[in-house]
Tab-separated table of C-alpha atoms in Angstrom:
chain	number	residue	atom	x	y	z
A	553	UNK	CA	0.000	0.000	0.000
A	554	UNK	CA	1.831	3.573	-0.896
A	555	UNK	CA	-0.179	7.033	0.060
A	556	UNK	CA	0.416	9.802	-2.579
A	557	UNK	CA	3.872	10.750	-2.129
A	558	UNK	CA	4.432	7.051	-3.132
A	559	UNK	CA	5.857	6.242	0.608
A	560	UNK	CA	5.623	2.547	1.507
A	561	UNK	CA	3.680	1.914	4.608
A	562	UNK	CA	5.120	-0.347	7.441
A	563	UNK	CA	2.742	-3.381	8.740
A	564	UNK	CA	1.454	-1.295	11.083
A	565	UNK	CA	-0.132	0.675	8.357
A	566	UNK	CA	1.943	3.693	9.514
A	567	UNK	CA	4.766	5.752	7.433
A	568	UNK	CA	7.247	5.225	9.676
A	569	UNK	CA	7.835	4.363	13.116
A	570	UNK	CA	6.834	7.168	15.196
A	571	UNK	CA	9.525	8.239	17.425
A	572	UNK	CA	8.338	7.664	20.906
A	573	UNK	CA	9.923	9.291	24.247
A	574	UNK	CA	9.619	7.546	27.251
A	575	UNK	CA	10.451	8.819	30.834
A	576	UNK	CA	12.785	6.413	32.403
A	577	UNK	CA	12.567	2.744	31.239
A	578	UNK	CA	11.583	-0.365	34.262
A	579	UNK	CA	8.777	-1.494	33.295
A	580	UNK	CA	6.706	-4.225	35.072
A	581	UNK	CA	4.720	-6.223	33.274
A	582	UNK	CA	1.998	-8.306	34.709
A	583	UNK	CA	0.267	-11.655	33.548
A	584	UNK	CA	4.261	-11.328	31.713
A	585	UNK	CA	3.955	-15.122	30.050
A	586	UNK	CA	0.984	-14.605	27.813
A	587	UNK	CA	1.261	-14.131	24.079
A	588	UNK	CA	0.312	-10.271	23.994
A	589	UNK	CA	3.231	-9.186	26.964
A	590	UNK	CA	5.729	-11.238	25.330
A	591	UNK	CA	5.093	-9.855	22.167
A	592	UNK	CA	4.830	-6.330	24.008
A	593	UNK	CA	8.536	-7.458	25.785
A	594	UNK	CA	10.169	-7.862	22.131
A	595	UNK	CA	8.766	-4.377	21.461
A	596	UNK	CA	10.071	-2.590	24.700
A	597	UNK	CA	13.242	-3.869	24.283
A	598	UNK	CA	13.470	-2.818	20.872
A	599	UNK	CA	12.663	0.910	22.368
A	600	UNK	CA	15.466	0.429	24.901
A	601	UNK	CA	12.913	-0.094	28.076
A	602	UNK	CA	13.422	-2.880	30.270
A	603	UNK	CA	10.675	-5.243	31.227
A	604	UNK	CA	10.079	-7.070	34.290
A	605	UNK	CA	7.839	-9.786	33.513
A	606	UNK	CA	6.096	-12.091	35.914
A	607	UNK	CA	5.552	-15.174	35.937
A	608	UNK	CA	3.323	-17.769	38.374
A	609	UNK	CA	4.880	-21.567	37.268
A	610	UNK	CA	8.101	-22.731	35.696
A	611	UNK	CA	6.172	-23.362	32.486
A	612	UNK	CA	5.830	-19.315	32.525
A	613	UNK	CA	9.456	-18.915	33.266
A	614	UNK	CA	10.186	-21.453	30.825
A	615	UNK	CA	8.065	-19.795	27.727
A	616	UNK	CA	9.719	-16.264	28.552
A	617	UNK	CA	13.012	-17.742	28.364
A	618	UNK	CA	12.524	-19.107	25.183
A	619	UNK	CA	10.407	-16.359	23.385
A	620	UNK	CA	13.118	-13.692	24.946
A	621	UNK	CA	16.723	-15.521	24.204
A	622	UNK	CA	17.969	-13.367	22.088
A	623	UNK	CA	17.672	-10.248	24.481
A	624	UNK	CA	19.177	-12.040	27.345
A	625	UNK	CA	20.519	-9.065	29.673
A	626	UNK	CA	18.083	-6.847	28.493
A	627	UNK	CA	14.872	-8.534	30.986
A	628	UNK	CA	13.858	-9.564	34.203
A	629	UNK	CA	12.047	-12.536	35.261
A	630	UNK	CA	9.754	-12.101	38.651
A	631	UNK	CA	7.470	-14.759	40.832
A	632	UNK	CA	3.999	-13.497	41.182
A	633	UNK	CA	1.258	-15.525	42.132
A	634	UNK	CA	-2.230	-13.426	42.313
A	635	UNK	CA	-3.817	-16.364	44.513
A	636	UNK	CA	-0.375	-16.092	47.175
A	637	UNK	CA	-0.161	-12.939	49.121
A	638	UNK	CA	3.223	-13.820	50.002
A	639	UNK	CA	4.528	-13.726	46.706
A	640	UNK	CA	2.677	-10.178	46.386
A	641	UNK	CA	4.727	-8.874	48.981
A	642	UNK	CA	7.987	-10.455	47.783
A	643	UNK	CA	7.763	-8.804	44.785
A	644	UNK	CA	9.799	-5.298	45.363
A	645	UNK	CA	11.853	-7.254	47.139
A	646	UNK	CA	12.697	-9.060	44.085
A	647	UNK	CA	12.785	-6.074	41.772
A	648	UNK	CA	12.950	-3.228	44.230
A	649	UNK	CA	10.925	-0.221	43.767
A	650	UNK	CA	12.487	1.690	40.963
A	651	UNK	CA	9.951	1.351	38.790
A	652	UNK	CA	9.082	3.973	35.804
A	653	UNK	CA	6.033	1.937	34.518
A	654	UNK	CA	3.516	-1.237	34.916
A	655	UNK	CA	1.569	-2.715	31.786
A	656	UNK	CA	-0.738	-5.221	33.719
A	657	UNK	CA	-1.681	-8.375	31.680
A	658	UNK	CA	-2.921	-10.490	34.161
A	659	UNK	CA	-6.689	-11.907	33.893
A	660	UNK	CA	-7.294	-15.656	35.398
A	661	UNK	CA	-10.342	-16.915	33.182
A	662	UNK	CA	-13.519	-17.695	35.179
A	663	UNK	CA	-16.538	-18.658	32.510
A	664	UNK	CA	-19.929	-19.754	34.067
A	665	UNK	CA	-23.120	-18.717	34.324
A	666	UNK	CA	-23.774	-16.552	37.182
A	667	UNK	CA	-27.030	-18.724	38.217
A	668	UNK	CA	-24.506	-22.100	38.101
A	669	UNK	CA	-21.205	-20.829	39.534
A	670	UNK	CA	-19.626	-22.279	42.670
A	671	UNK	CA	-19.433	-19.898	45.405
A	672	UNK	CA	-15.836	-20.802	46.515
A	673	UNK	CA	-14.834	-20.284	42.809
A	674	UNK	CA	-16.261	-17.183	42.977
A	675	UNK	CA	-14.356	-15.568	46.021
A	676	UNK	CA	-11.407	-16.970	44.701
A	677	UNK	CA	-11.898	-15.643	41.254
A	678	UNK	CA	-12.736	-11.954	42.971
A	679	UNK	CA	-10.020	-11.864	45.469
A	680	UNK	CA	-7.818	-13.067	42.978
A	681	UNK	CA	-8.605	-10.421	40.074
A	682	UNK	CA	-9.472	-7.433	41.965
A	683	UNK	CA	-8.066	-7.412	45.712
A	684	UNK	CA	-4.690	-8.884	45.095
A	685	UNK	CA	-4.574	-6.159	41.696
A	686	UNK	CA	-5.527	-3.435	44.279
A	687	UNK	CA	-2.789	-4.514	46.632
A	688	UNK	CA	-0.284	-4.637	43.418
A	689	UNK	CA	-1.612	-1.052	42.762
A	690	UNK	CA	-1.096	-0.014	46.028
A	691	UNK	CA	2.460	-0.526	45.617
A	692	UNK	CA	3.319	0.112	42.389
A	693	UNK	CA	1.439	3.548	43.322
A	694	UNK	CA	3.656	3.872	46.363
A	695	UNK	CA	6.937	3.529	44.380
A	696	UNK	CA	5.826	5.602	41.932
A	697	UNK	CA	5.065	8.375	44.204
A	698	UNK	CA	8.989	8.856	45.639
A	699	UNK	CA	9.705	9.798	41.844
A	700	UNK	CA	6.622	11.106	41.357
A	701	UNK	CA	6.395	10.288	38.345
A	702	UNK	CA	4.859	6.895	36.631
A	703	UNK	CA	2.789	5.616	34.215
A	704	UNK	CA	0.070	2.747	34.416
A	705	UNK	CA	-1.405	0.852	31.397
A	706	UNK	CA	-4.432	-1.604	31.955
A	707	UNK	CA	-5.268	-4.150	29.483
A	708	UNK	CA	-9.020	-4.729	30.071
A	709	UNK	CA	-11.520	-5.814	26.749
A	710	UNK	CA	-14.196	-4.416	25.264
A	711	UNK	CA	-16.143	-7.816	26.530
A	712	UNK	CA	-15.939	-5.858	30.107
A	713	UNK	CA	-19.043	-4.136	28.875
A	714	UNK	CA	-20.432	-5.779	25.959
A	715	UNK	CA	-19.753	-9.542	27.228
A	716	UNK	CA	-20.988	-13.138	26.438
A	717	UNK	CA	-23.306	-15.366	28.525
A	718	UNK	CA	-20.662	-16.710	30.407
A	719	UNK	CA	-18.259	-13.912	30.814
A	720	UNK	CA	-20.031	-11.926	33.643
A	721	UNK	CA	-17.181	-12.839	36.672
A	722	UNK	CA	-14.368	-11.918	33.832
A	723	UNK	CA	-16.651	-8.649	33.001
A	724	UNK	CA	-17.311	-7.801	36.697
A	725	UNK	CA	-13.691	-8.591	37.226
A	726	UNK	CA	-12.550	-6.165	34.428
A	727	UNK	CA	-15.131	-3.374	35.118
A	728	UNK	CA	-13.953	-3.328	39.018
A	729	UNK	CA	-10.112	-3.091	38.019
A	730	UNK	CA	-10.457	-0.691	35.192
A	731	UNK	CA	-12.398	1.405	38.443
A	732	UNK	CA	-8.835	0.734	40.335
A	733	UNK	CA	-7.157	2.242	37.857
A	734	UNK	CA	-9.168	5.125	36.534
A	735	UNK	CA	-9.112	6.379	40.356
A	736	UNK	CA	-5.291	5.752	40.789
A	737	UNK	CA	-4.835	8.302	37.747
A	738	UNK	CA	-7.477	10.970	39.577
A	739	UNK	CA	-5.821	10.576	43.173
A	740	UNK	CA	-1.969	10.756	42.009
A	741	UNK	CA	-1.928	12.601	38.466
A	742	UNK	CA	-1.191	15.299	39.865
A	743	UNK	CA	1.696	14.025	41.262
A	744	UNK	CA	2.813	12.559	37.814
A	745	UNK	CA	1.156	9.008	37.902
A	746	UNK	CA	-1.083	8.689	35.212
A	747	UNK	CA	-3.078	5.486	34.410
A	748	UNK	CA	-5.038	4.431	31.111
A	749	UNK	CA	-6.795	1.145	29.921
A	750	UNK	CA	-7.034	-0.175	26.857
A	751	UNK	CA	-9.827	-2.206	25.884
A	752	UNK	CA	-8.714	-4.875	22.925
A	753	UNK	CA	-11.593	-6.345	20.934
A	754	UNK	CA	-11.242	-9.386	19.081
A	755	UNK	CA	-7.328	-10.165	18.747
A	756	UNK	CA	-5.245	-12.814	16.918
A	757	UNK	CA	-3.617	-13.781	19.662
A	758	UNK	CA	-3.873	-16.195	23.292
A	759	UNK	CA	-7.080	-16.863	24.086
A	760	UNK	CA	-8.528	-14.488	21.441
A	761	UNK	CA	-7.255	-16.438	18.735
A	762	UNK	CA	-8.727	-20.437	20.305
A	763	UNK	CA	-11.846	-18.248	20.302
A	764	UNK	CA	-11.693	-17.027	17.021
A	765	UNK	CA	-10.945	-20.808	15.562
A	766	UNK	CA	-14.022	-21.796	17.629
A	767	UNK	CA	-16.009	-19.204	16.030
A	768	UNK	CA	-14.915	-20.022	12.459
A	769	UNK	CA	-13.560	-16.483	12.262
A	770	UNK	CA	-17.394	-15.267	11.138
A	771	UNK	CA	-18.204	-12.885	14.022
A	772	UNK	CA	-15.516	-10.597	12.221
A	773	UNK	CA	-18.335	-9.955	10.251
A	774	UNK	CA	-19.419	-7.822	12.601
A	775	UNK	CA	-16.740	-5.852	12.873
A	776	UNK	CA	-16.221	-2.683	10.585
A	777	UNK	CA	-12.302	-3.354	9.969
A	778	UNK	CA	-13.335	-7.213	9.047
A	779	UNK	CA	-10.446	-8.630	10.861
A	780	UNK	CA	-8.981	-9.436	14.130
A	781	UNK	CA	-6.704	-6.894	16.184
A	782	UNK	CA	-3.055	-8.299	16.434
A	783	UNK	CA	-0.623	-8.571	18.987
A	784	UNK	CA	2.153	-6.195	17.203
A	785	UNK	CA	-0.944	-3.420	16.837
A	786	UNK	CA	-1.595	-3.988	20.434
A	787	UNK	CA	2.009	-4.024	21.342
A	788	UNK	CA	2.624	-0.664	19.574
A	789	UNK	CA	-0.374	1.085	20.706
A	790	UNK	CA	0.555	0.089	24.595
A	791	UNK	CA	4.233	1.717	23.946
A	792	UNK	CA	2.246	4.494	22.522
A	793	UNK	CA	0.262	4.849	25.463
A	794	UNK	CA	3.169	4.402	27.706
A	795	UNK	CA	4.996	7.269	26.000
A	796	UNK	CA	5.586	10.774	27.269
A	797	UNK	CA	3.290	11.691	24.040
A	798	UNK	CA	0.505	9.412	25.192
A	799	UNK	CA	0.766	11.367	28.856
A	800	UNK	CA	-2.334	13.452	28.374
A	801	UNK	CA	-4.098	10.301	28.134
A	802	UNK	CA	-4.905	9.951	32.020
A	803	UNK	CA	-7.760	7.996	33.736
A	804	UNK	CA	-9.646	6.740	30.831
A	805	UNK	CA	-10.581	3.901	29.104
A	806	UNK	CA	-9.438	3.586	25.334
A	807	UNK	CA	-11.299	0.733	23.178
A	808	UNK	CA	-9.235	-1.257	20.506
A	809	UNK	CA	-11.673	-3.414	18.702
A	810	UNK	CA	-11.591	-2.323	14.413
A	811	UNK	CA	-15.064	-0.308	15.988
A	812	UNK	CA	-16.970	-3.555	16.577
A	813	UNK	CA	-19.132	-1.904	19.606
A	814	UNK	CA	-19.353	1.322	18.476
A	815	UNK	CA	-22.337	0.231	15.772
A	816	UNK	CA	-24.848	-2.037	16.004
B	666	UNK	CA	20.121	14.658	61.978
B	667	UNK	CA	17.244	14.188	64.964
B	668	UNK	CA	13.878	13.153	63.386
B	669	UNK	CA	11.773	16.248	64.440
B	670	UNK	CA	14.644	17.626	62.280
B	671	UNK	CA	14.426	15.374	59.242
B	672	UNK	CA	10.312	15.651	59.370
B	673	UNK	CA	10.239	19.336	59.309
B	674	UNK	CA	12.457	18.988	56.117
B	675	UNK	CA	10.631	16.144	54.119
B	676	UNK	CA	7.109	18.349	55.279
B	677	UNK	CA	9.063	21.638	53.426
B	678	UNK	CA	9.994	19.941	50.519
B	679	UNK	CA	6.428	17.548	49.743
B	680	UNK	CA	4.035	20.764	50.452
B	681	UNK	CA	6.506	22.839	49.046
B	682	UNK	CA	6.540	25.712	52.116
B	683	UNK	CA	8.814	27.639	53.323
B	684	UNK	CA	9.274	30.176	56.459
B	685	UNK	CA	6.539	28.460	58.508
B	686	UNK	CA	7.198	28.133	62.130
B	687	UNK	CA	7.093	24.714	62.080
B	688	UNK	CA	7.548	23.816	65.667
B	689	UNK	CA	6.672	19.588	66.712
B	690	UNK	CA	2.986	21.427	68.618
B	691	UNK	CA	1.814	22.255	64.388
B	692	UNK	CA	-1.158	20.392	63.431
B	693	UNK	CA	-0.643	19.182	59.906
B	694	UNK	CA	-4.132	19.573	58.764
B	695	UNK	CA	-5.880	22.518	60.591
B	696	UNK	CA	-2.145	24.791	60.459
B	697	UNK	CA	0.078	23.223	56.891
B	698	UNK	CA	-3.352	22.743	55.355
B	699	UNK	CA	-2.075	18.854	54.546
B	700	UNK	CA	-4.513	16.994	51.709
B	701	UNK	CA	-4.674	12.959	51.550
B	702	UNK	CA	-2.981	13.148	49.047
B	703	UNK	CA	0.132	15.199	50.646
B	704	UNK	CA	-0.377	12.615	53.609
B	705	UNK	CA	0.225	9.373	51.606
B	706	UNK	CA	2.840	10.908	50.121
B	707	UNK	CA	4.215	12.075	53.759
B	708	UNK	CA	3.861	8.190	54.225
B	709	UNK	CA	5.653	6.877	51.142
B	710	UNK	CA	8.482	9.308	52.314
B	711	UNK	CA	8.644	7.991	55.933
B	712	UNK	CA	8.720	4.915	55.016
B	713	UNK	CA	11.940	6.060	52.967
B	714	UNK	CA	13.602	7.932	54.193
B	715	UNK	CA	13.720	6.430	57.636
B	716	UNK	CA	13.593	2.333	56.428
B	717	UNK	CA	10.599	2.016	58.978
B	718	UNK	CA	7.006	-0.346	58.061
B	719	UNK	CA	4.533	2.636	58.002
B	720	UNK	CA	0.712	2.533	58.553
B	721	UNK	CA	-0.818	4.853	57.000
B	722	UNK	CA	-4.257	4.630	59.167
B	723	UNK	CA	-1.869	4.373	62.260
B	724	UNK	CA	1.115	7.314	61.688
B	725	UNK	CA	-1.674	9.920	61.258
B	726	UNK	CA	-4.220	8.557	63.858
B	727	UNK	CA	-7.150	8.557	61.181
B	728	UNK	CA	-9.458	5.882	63.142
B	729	UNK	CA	-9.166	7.697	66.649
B	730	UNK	CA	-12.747	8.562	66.687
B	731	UNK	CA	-13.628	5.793	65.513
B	732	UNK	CA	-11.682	3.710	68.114
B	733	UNK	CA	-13.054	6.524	71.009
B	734	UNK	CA	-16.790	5.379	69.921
B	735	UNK	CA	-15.915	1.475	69.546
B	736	UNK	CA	-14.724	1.523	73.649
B	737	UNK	CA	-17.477	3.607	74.785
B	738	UNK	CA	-19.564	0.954	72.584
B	739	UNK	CA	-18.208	-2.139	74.484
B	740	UNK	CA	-18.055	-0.645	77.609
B	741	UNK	CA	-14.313	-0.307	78.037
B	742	UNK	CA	-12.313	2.400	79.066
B	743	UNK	CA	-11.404	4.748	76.145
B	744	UNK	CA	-7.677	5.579	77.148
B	745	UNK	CA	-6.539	2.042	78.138
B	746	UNK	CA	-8.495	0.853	74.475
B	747	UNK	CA	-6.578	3.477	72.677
B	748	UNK	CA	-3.376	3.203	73.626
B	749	UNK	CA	-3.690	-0.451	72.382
B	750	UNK	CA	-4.175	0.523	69.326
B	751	UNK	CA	-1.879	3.576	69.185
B	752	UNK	CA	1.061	1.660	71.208
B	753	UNK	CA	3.299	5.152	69.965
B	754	UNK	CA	1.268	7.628	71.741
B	755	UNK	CA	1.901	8.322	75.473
B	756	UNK	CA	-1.074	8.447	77.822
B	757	UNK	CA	-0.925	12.218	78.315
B	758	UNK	CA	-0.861	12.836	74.635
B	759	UNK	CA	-3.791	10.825	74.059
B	760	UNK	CA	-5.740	12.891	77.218
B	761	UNK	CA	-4.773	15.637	74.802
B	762	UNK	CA	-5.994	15.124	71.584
B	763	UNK	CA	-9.350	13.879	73.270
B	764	UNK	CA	-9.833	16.844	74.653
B	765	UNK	CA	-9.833	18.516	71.932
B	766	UNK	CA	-11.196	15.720	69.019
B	767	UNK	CA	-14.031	17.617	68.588
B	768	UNK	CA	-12.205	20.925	67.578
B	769	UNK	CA	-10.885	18.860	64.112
B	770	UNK	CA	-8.182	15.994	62.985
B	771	UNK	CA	-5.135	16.753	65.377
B	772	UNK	CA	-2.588	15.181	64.428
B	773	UNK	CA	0.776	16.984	64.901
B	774	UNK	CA	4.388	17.061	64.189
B	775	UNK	CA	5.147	15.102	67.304
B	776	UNK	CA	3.039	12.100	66.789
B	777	UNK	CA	4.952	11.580	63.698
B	778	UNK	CA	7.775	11.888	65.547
B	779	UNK	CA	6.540	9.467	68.197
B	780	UNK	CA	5.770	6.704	65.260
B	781	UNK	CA	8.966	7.507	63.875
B	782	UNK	CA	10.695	6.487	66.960
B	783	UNK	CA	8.634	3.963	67.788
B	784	UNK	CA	8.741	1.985	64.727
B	785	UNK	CA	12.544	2.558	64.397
B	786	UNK	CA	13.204	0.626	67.594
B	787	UNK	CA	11.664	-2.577	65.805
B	788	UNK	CA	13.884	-2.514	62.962
């Protein structure tokens, strides 16, 4: 594809790169072994910013590793187990608090009808996705707040408000952590913490993409762009967002889904 | 440096004032004017700055009423009940500040300085 000046566009559908300034470069990264923060890793080290990824099992540690061998040096592996709060308080002791951002990834997967879920499962799912994310927050805020100065990116989905039968804990889940977020941007913005969440539509990638096979691919019918998002867009828009560009951006939510809920 | 010292610096520098007469008798709130806000980050700085565990509910006493009302509630004597849960404060200063509760939050230099201590002896 070539605009009128005959310029190739990239695969991102851009000119060029855009060059993107970032303020400082640890960045923590949450939920760190699934497909869209390892593809997001590759990225940030490509823009010279250093990710911290977590992990919960040695299969975790073990994808990381492999996906991220060729920037050995240039990432940080760190245990974090949503369901432990041991491991939640081990974790600055692990990385220490120097921390210039935190892309947060993490989502266990809870489908059920509300009318047939077990109530243990529940709590556990809740407690899980929303207290122990608080308590993360609550930290990450805290260490932000010395240098006052941070930025927070939440990966949410656009199913937190238009979801499936099924996906009401995962929605609820979503809706109450975006809330986290949104207020963490309107309590320490002014003290240069800012916070955004992106909400990803359908996407080619993890989960997204077993659903999409299960679905034959023909609810991108339904969307206006008539295809999936992909990791690399999603990847570049969160290193975007994290930029000092994107800082404006502050305690809001941002959908990414081709403009499949904006129509009918 | 002594910690009433130290305090009255990190207070100068997070509120940004100068050429108060910022003796360890100010009240944070009702004299500096301190926000939440400028208290968590008071917090995040004490915890810092001096390697002490800080409580934010417990440096800057923000369930005393609420403790006051839970004694007289079961029945228990209000003093002995709060200095259980403010182990820092001596009895005298707690006398103090509920005598004068009612007036507005009044916490001051010198409970910090109290916590400060306190907490550093348990390092």
């Amino acid at each position: 594809m070539s605009d009128l000046s005959g310029r190739e566009e990239n695969r991102y559908g851009s000119l060029e790169k855009m060059s993107l300034h970032f303020s400082g470069n640890r960045a923590l990264v949450l939920g760190g072994t699934c497909e869209l923060a390892l593809t997001l890793a590759q990225s940030m080290i490509e823009s010279d910013l250093f990710p911290i990824l977590t992990y919960r099992d040695d299969k975790g540690l073990k994808a990381i590793g492999e996906v991220l061998r060729p920037f050995q040096g240039r990432y940080a592996t760190c245990f974090l187990n949503f369901g432990d709060r041991d491991s939640l308080e081990s974790v600055f002791s692990q990385i220490g608090d120097d921390l210039n951002f935190l892309v947060d990834f993490a989502q266990g997967n809870y489908e059920n009808l509300i009318a047939g879920a077990d109530e243990d499962s529940v709590y556990r799912y809740f407690t899980e996705n929303i207290s122990s994310r608080a308590e993360i927050l609550k930290k990450v805020g805290r260490a932000m707040l010395k240098k006052r100065k941070g930025r927070l990116v939440f990966i949410s989905s656009a199913a937190a408000v238009r979801p499936n039968p099924g996906q009401g804990f995962y929605a609820a889940a979503k809706l109450a952590s975006e809330a986290l977020y949104r207020n963490m941007g309107l309590e320490l913005g002014e003290r240069g913490v800012t916070t955004v969440i992106l909400r990803p539509g359908y996407i080619n990638a993890g989960r997204g993409r077993i659903y999409l096979q299960k679905q034959n691919r023909k609810i991108l019918d339904a969307v206006p762009i008539k295809r999936a998002i992909t990791g690399e867009e999603i990847a570049q828009t969160v290193l975007f967002l994290l930029s000092e560009g994107a800082a404006g951006i502050n305690a809001v939510e941002i959908t990414m889904d081709g403009g499949h809920t904006s129509g009918k | 440096m002594d910690v009433f010292t130290e305090l009255k610096k990190i207070i100068e520098e997070l509120m940004d004032i100068k050429d108060r007469n910022i003796t360890p008798e100010t009240l944070l709130i009702q004299d500096l004017g301190a926000e939440s806000i400028d208290l968590l980050e008071l917090a995040v700085t004490i915890n810092s700055r001096f390697k002490i565990a800080v409580r934010d509910d417990e440096i800057f006493l923000t369930r005393f009423r609420l403790y006051s009302a839970e004694a007289k509630q079961q029945g228990e004597d209000t003093m002995h009940y709060i200095a259980g849960k403010y182990p820092f404060l001596a009895k005298d200063r707690i006398a103090e500040i509920m005598a004068h509760v009612k007036e507005g939050p009044q916490l001051k230099i010198k409970d910090l300085i109290s916590y400060v201590t306190y907490r550093s002896q348990w390092v």
